[in-house]
Tab-separated table of C-alpha atoms and ligand atoms in Angstrom:
chain	number	residue	atom	x	y	z
A	3	UNK	CA	9.702	0.311	-21.848
A	4	UNK	CA	13.215	-0.753	-20.850
A	5	UNK	CA	14.417	-2.572	-17.745
A	6	UNK	CA	17.908	-2.519	-16.271
A	7	UNK	CA	19.177	-4.356	-13.212
A	8	UNK	CA	21.931	-3.737	-10.642
A	9	UNK	CA	23.007	-5.363	-7.392
A	10	UNK	CA	21.385	-3.600	-4.412
A	11	UNK	CA	22.650	-5.636	-1.465
A	12	UNK	CA	23.098	-9.065	0.053
A	13	UNK	CA	20.778	-10.748	2.567
A	14	UNK	CA	22.286	-12.143	5.800
A	15	UNK	CA	21.931	-15.628	4.226
A	16	UNK	CA	24.034	-14.558	1.232
A	17	UNK	CA	21.166	-14.125	-1.244
A	18	UNK	CA	21.677	-11.214	-3.592
A	19	UNK	CA	19.032	-8.510	-3.858
A	20	UNK	CA	18.698	-6.518	-7.075
A	21	UNK	CA	17.272	-3.133	-7.960
A	22	UNK	CA	15.445	-2.939	-11.305
A	23	UNK	CA	14.833	0.298	-13.149
A	24	UNK	CA	11.793	0.572	-15.398
A	25	UNK	CA	11.747	3.462	-17.813
A	26	UNK	CA	9.672	4.486	-20.773
A	27	UNK	CA	9.390	7.420	-23.200
A	28	UNK	CA	6.435	8.638	-21.089
A	29	UNK	CA	9.053	10.397	-18.902
A	30	UNK	CA	8.335	8.297	-15.806
A	31	UNK	CA	10.773	5.822	-14.317
A	32	UNK	CA	10.513	3.474	-11.360
A	33	UNK	CA	12.971	1.491	-9.274
A	34	UNK	CA	11.854	-1.724	-7.640
A	35	UNK	CA	13.893	-4.089	-5.474
A	36	UNK	CA	13.179	-7.795	-5.234
A	37	UNK	CA	13.292	-7.649	-1.401
A	38	UNK	CA	9.583	-7.222	-0.663
A	39	UNK	CA	8.911	-6.535	-4.378
A	40	UNK	CA	9.351	-2.993	-3.070
A	41	UNK	CA	8.828	0.229	-5.022
A	42	UNK	CA	11.967	2.215	-4.157
A	43	UNK	CA	11.571	5.305	-6.298
A	44	UNK	CA	9.162	6.782	-8.815
A	45	UNK	CA	10.412	9.709	-10.884
A	46	UNK	CA	7.678	11.880	-12.384
A	47	UNK	CA	7.879	15.135	-14.425
A	48	UNK	CA	7.094	18.249	-12.372
A	49	UNK	CA	5.951	21.723	-13.468
A	50	UNK	CA	9.548	23.028	-13.555
A	51	UNK	CA	10.538	20.601	-16.297
A	52	UNK	CA	12.581	18.357	-14.028
A	53	UNK	CA	11.747	15.102	-12.267
A	54	UNK	CA	10.489	14.557	-8.722
A	55	UNK	CA	10.877	11.246	-6.909
A	56	UNK	CA	7.392	10.926	-5.383
A	57	UNK	CA	7.917	7.944	-3.041
A	58	UNK	CA	10.004	7.375	0.083
A	59	UNK	CA	12.739	4.749	0.106
A	60	UNK	CA	16.206	3.861	1.333
A	61	UNK	CA	19.709	3.713	-0.097
A	62	UNK	CA	20.634	0.351	1.390
A	63	UNK	CA	19.130	-3.099	1.849
A	64	UNK	CA	20.068	-2.976	5.556
A	65	UNK	CA	17.751	-0.001	6.046
A	66	UNK	CA	14.904	-1.886	4.385
A	67	UNK	CA	15.566	-4.886	6.635
A	68	UNK	CA	15.952	-2.910	9.871
A	69	UNK	CA	13.315	-0.186	9.599
A	70	UNK	CA	9.593	-0.468	10.226
A	71	UNK	CA	6.741	1.018	8.222
A	72	UNK	CA	6.599	-1.288	5.153
A	73	UNK	CA	8.034	1.534	3.032
A	74	UNK	CA	7.129	0.841	-0.611
A	75	UNK	CA	6.630	-2.869	-0.009
A	76	UNK	CA	4.209	-5.413	-1.372
A	77	UNK	CA	2.127	-6.391	1.637
A	78	UNK	CA	0.372	-9.719	2.233
A	79	UNK	CA	-0.983	-12.349	2.580
A	80	UNK	CA	-3.582	-10.055	4.155
A	81	UNK	CA	-2.872	-6.315	4.133
A	82	UNK	CA	-4.199	-4.453	7.182
A	83	UNK	CA	-5.487	-5.986	10.401
A	84	UNK	CA	-7.238	-9.214	11.374
A	85	UNK	CA	-8.766	-9.165	14.855
A	86	UNK	CA	-6.695	-11.320	17.256
A	87	UNK	CA	-5.286	-13.009	14.136
A	88	UNK	CA	-8.294	-15.331	14.130
A	89	UNK	CA	-10.768	-16.391	11.471
A	90	UNK	CA	-12.855	-19.382	10.461
A	91	UNK	CA	-12.943	-20.747	6.938
A	92	UNK	CA	-14.995	-23.792	5.868
A	93	UNK	CA	-15.646	-24.513	9.563
A	94	UNK	CA	-11.936	-24.625	10.440
A	95	UNK	CA	-10.494	-22.093	12.904
A	96	UNK	CA	-7.181	-20.506	11.952
A	97	UNK	CA	-4.816	-18.504	14.164
A	98	UNK	CA	-2.335	-16.212	12.480
A	99	UNK	CA	0.816	-14.657	13.870
A	100	UNK	CA	-0.010	-11.578	15.963
A	101	UNK	CA	2.405	-8.708	15.411
A	102	UNK	CA	0.362	-5.584	16.239
A	103	UNK	CA	-0.552	-5.944	19.908
A	104	UNK	CA	-3.075	-8.782	20.003
A	105	UNK	CA	-3.856	-8.452	16.283
A	106	UNK	CA	-2.447	-9.535	12.940
A	107	UNK	CA	-1.088	-6.768	10.675
A	108	UNK	CA	0.174	-6.845	7.078
A	109	UNK	CA	0.845	-10.584	6.872
A	110	UNK	CA	2.463	-11.213	10.260
A	111	UNK	CA	6.002	-11.379	11.634
A	112	UNK	CA	7.553	-12.132	8.292
A	113	UNK	CA	5.129	-10.828	5.725
A	114	UNK	CA	5.725	-10.684	1.976
A	115	UNK	CA	7.499	-7.354	2.500
A	116	UNK	CA	10.387	-9.309	4.064
A	117	UNK	CA	10.790	-11.991	1.353
A	118	UNK	CA	13.095	-11.912	-1.625
A	119	UNK	CA	10.844	-12.358	-4.667
A	120	UNK	CA	11.955	-13.849	-7.973
A	121	UNK	CA	12.014	-11.228	-10.715
A	122	UNK	CA	11.340	-11.893	-14.408
A	123	UNK	CA	10.997	-9.542	-17.319
A	124	UNK	CA	7.745	-10.370	-19.116
A	125	UNK	CA	6.356	-8.551	-22.171
A	126	UNK	CA	8.244	-5.399	-21.238
A	127	UNK	CA	6.916	-5.450	-17.678
A	128	UNK	CA	8.605	-6.604	-14.490
A	129	UNK	CA	7.008	-9.572	-12.745
A	130	UNK	CA	7.843	-10.790	-9.231
A	131	UNK	CA	7.001	-14.329	-8.133
A	132	UNK	CA	6.637	-15.696	-4.619
A	133	UNK	CA	5.497	-19.045	-3.251
A	134	UNK	CA	3.862	-18.662	0.151
A	135	UNK	CA	3.721	-22.140	1.698
A	136	UNK	CA	0.767	-23.805	3.413
A	137	UNK	CA	0.764	-22.622	7.051
A	138	UNK	CA	2.813	-19.482	6.254
A	139	UNK	CA	2.243	-17.171	9.268
A	140	UNK	CA	-0.784	-19.404	9.953
A	141	UNK	CA	-2.570	-19.029	6.583
A	142	UNK	CA	-3.994	-22.125	4.865
A	143	UNK	CA	-2.903	-23.209	1.389
A	144	UNK	CA	0.187	-22.868	-0.725
A	145	UNK	CA	-0.268	-19.616	-2.584
A	146	UNK	CA	1.572	-18.895	-5.844
A	147	UNK	CA	1.695	-15.120	-6.268
A	148	UNK	CA	2.755	-12.831	-9.075
A	149	UNK	CA	3.012	-9.049	-8.767
A	150	UNK	CA	3.678	-7.136	-11.981
A	151	UNK	CA	4.950	-3.573	-12.285
A	152	UNK	CA	4.442	-1.857	-15.647
A	153	UNK	CA	4.664	1.694	-16.906
A	154	UNK	CA	1.604	2.386	-19.016
A	155	UNK	CA	-0.365	5.470	-20.176
A	156	UNK	CA	1.551	7.965	-18.060
A	157	UNK	CA	1.366	5.851	-14.942
A	158	UNK	CA	2.588	2.926	-12.930
A	159	UNK	CA	0.349	-0.141	-12.919
A	160	UNK	CA	0.678	-2.792	-10.220
A	161	UNK	CA	-1.173	-6.049	-10.947
A	162	UNK	CA	-1.624	-8.955	-8.575
A	163	UNK	CA	-2.395	-12.561	-9.521
A	164	UNK	CA	-2.497	-15.637	-7.327
A	165	UNK	CA	-3.660	-19.232	-7.152
A	166	UNK	CA	-3.917	-21.387	-4.015
A	167	UNK	CA	-4.122	-25.173	-3.673
A	168	UNK	CA	-6.552	-24.841	-0.706
A	169	UNK	CA	-9.236	-22.287	0.096
A	170	UNK	CA	-7.492	-19.317	1.690
A	171	UNK	CA	-7.719	-15.552	2.094
A	172	UNK	CA	-5.748	-13.029	0.077
A	173	UNK	CA	-5.701	-9.238	0.228
A	174	UNK	CA	-2.476	-7.762	-1.136
A	175	UNK	CA	-1.577	-4.098	-1.427
A	176	UNK	CA	1.366	-1.833	-2.054
A	177	UNK	CA	2.580	0.286	0.852
A	178	UNK	CA	4.214	3.183	-1.038
A	179	UNK	CA	4.582	6.424	0.915
A	180	UNK	CA	3.834	9.323	-1.429
A	181	UNK	CA	5.134	12.867	-1.294
A	182	UNK	CA	4.493	14.661	-4.584
A	183	UNK	CA	7.028	17.380	-3.729
A	184	UNK	CA	9.720	14.785	-3.064
A	185	UNK	CA	10.527	16.371	0.327
A	186	UNK	CA	9.011	18.244	3.255
A	187	UNK	CA	5.652	17.429	4.793
A	188	UNK	CA	2.476	16.385	2.972
A	189	UNK	CA	0.145	18.670	4.956
A	190	UNK	CA	-0.204	20.919	1.901
A	191	UNK	CA	-1.201	18.073	-0.457
A	192	UNK	CA	-4.761	18.230	-1.718
A	193	UNK	CA	-6.604	14.923	-1.539
A	194	UNK	CA	-9.833	13.651	-3.045
A	195	UNK	CA	-11.298	10.206	-2.299
A	196	UNK	CA	-14.437	9.168	-4.105
A	197	UNK	CA	-15.906	7.497	-1.040
A	198	UNK	CA	-19.286	8.354	0.510
A	199	UNK	CA	-18.745	5.862	3.329
A	200	UNK	CA	-15.992	4.562	5.578
A	201	UNK	CA	-15.495	1.879	8.205
A	202	UNK	CA	-14.783	3.524	11.598
A	203	UNK	CA	-12.035	2.089	13.813
A	204	UNK	CA	-11.897	0.919	17.393
A	205	UNK	CA	-8.864	1.978	19.441
A	206	UNK	CA	-6.814	-0.923	18.019
A	207	UNK	CA	-7.498	0.467	14.554
A	208	UNK	CA	-9.773	-2.478	13.790
A	209	UNK	CA	-13.126	-1.825	12.152
A	210	UNK	CA	-16.024	-1.641	14.597
A	211	UNK	CA	-18.208	-3.252	11.926
A	212	UNK	CA	-20.187	-0.085	11.229
A	213	UNK	CA	-20.341	1.557	7.834
A	214	UNK	CA	-20.857	5.313	8.233
A	215	UNK	CA	-21.417	8.236	5.928
A	216	UNK	CA	-18.480	10.615	5.521
A	217	UNK	CA	-20.899	13.587	5.359
A	218	UNK	CA	-20.225	16.267	7.942
A	219	UNK	CA	-17.078	14.538	9.236
A	220	UNK	CA	-13.348	14.960	8.640
A	221	UNK	CA	-13.593	11.747	6.615
A	222	UNK	CA	-15.265	13.599	3.740
A	223	UNK	CA	-12.803	13.857	0.853
A	224	UNK	CA	-15.430	13.783	-1.891
A	225	UNK	CA	-14.081	17.250	-2.690
A	226	UNK	CA	-10.431	18.223	-2.478
A	227	UNK	CA	-9.139	19.070	1.004
A	228	UNK	CA	-5.627	19.649	2.236
A	229	UNK	CA	-4.430	16.712	4.315
A	230	UNK	CA	-2.991	19.004	7.006
A	231	UNK	CA	-6.205	20.978	7.237
A	232	UNK	CA	-8.001	17.891	8.541
A	233	UNK	CA	-5.558	15.296	9.853
A	234	UNK	CA	-5.432	17.030	13.248
A	235	UNK	CA	-9.150	17.647	13.442
A	236	UNK	CA	-11.067	17.074	16.662
A	237	UNK	CA	-13.403	14.631	14.969
A	238	UNK	CA	-13.923	11.542	17.148
A	239	UNK	CA	-13.177	9.400	14.085
A	240	UNK	CA	-9.750	10.913	13.458
A	241	UNK	CA	-8.389	12.296	16.739
A	242	UNK	CA	-7.545	8.999	18.535
A	243	UNK	CA	-5.244	7.991	15.660
A	244	UNK	CA	-3.500	11.403	15.481
A	245	UNK	CA	-4.355	11.495	11.818
A	246	UNK	CA	-5.726	9.204	9.146
A	247	UNK	CA	-5.435	5.434	9.396
A	248	UNK	CA	-8.814	4.531	7.945
A	249	UNK	CA	-10.540	2.466	5.291
A	250	UNK	CA	-12.703	4.343	2.796
A	251	UNK	CA	-15.322	2.588	0.628
A	252	UNK	CA	-15.197	3.694	-2.995
A	253	UNK	CA	-18.466	4.948	-4.501
A	254	UNK	CA	-17.648	3.875	-8.081
A	255	UNK	CA	-16.810	7.353	-9.434
A	256	UNK	CA	-13.489	7.777	-11.194
A	257	UNK	CA	-10.809	8.380	-10.375
A	258	UNK	CA	-11.153	6.478	-7.129
A	259	UNK	CA	-8.690	8.879	-5.572
A	260	UNK	CA	-6.610	11.898	-6.611
A	261	UNK	CA	-3.985	14.062	-4.975
A	262	UNK	CA	-1.867	17.031	-6.023
A	263	UNK	CA	0.756	19.382	-4.648
A	264	UNK	CA	1.000	22.989	-5.794
A	265	UNK	CA	4.774	23.221	-5.350
A	266	UNK	CA	5.607	20.474	-7.867
A	267	UNK	CA	2.335	20.798	-9.800
A	268	UNK	CA	2.121	16.995	-9.869
A	269	UNK	CA	-1.330	15.412	-9.887
A	270	UNK	CA	-1.630	11.708	-9.154
A	271	UNK	CA	-4.830	9.772	-9.740
A	272	UNK	CA	-5.450	6.265	-8.441
A	273	UNK	CA	-7.666	3.783	-10.239
A	274	UNK	CA	-8.224	0.318	-8.864
A	275	UNK	CA	-10.295	-2.841	-9.027
A	276	UNK	CA	-10.293	-2.908	-5.197
A	277	UNK	CA	-13.386	-1.829	-3.218
A	278	UNK	CA	-11.564	0.247	-0.594
A	279	UNK	CA	-8.474	2.186	0.371
A	280	UNK	CA	-6.594	2.700	3.628
A	281	UNK	CA	-5.518	6.304	3.943
A	282	UNK	CA	-2.554	6.355	6.309
A	283	UNK	CA	-1.154	9.826	6.929
A	284	UNK	CA	2.218	8.648	8.235
A	285	UNK	CA	1.153	9.262	11.835
A	286	UNK	CA	3.689	6.814	13.268
A	287	UNK	CA	6.628	7.386	10.932
A	288	UNK	CA	9.510	7.980	13.331
A	289	UNK	CA	12.417	10.238	12.361
A	290	UNK	CA	14.863	8.493	10.051
A	291	UNK	CA	17.163	9.101	7.123
A	292	UNK	CA	16.000	8.050	3.690
A	293	UNK	CA	17.315	8.153	0.119
A	294	UNK	CA	20.217	10.540	-0.491
A	295	UNK	CA	20.201	11.666	3.149
A	296	UNK	CA	16.571	12.868	3.065
A	297	UNK	CA	14.964	13.380	6.481
A	298	UNK	CA	11.739	11.438	6.973
A	299	UNK	CA	9.341	11.639	9.893
A	300	UNK	CA	5.717	12.065	10.858
A	301	UNK	CA	3.647	13.332	7.874
A	302	UNK	CA	6.607	13.203	5.473
A	303	UNK	CA	4.391	11.130	3.245
A	304	UNK	CA	1.081	9.307	3.137
A	305	UNK	CA	-0.076	5.907	1.936
A	306	UNK	CA	-3.010	5.071	-0.286
A	307	UNK	CA	-3.368	1.334	0.226
A	308	UNK	CA	-5.975	-0.053	-2.166
A	309	UNK	CA	-7.479	-3.145	-0.577
A	310	UNK	CA	-10.442	-5.172	0.636
A	311	UNK	CA	-11.675	-3.851	3.971
A	312	UNK	CA	-9.672	-4.521	7.158
A	313	UNK	CA	-10.667	-7.687	9.022
A	314	UNK	CA	-13.211	-8.443	6.264
A	315	UNK	CA	-12.858	-12.192	6.836
A	316	UNK	CA	-14.684	-11.572	10.147
A	317	UNK	CA	-17.347	-9.378	8.517
A	318	UNK	CA	-19.116	-11.624	5.987
A	319	UNK	CA	-21.394	-8.774	4.857
A	320	UNK	CA	-18.390	-7.014	3.251
A	321	UNK	CA	-16.687	-7.903	-0.057
A	322	UNK	CA	-15.002	-11.254	0.427
A	323	UNK	CA	-11.256	-11.856	0.524
A	324	UNK	CA	-11.702	-15.634	0.252
A	325	UNK	CA	-9.767	-17.210	-2.588
A	326	UNK	CA	-11.118	-20.639	-3.468
A	327	UNK	CA	-8.690	-23.450	-4.280
A	328	UNK	CA	-7.749	-23.326	-7.957
A	329	UNK	CA	-9.451	-19.967	-8.654
A	330	UNK	CA	-7.345	-17.183	-10.099
A	331	UNK	CA	-7.071	-14.009	-8.015
A	332	UNK	CA	-6.651	-10.822	-10.032
A	333	UNK	CA	-6.481	-7.208	-8.981
A	334	UNK	CA	-4.934	-4.061	-10.412
A	335	UNK	CA	-4.141	-0.536	-9.234
A	336	UNK	CA	-2.849	2.225	-11.510
A	337	UNK	CA	-1.181	5.421	-10.268
A	338	UNK	CA	-1.322	7.979	-13.096
A	339	UNK	CA	0.558	11.253	-13.258
A	340	UNK	CA	-0.105	14.574	-14.957
A	341	UNK	CA	0.453	18.247	-14.230
A	342	UNK	CA	-2.394	19.963	-12.401
A	343	UNK	CA	-4.102	22.624	-14.596
B	30	BGC	C1	-1.433	0.804	9.046
B	30	BGC	C2	-0.889	1.640	10.175
B	30	BGC	C3	0.541	1.291	10.408
B	30	BGC	C4	1.292	1.519	9.105
B	30	BGC	C5	2.767	1.211	9.180
B	30	BGC	C6	-0.627	1.137	7.831
B	30	BGC	O1	-1.083	0.434	6.737
B	30	BGC	O2	-2.799	0.986	8.828
B	30	BGC	O3	-1.654	1.441	11.343
B	30	BGC	O4	1.094	2.065	11.443
B	30	BGC	O5	0.717	0.764	8.080
B	30	BGC	O6	2.993	-0.013	9.753
């Protein structure tokens, strides 16, 4: 694997932001910027013998700073929502920044997607370091975080490690927007999620606390379905959100998730150590211009955010996002690519 680096832009405070290119003889290459430790492009071989860039991104740093949607970013300290930004840990009540109506979303007003991380090349992989101070957006404990991007076995692996000096919560994810055709809408993408259950939402997109079977609902992706065939379905679970914005609970089968597009022939599988995934079908992506003048909008792409369940700190019966002082947090998600048979 080789890594090259070029200047991408300059922050308002004068700090330089770089774009790193990872390439390998597997035919895949990735660009990552240190602003938000953000995946900017991911070039994958398609069935026509050329390469397709399968993620959305921007040409300039200004667009990353000014646009919403967390496009390609590393999200934390807690990806997804926390009800009213409130939780209790070791008997102490914490109040986080609220940036999604009354609730906390994706780390708050200035989440990790808006920080410039420190990049280091390590063993052929690209590591990004960030120190998140005690009290950052309301979270307890100074958290030392490392996110590593590596090209391995025909795929892109993203690994997360962290240590805190106080008990805290941690639930990072990557917010890449995928389009396996590189353009157009994703309605024709086939999707499979090995999840027999999901956590339904209330109208604020917070979990109600129930765990329901996907059977007989538009949440059933245990066999391949086209995203567009179901995202507009009348199902009470899907309709209020004008598409998917839901957490699925993996059933342990592999791959955890898979998607393909007939036009490019690209098949992507997702394997992860995380217990769940937020499927977000780009319902709120407003019209905008992306890389090389590409037009992005609603359903231009979809996100597969591997994670612990939304608001899990307030649902103790679910897998815990608590990171004890001094313990090492580790998690890994691999996006693998092949051509569909
Ligand atoms: C959330 C959506 C949100 C989107 C972009 C997703 O992870 O679940 O509700 O609109 O991110 O901010």
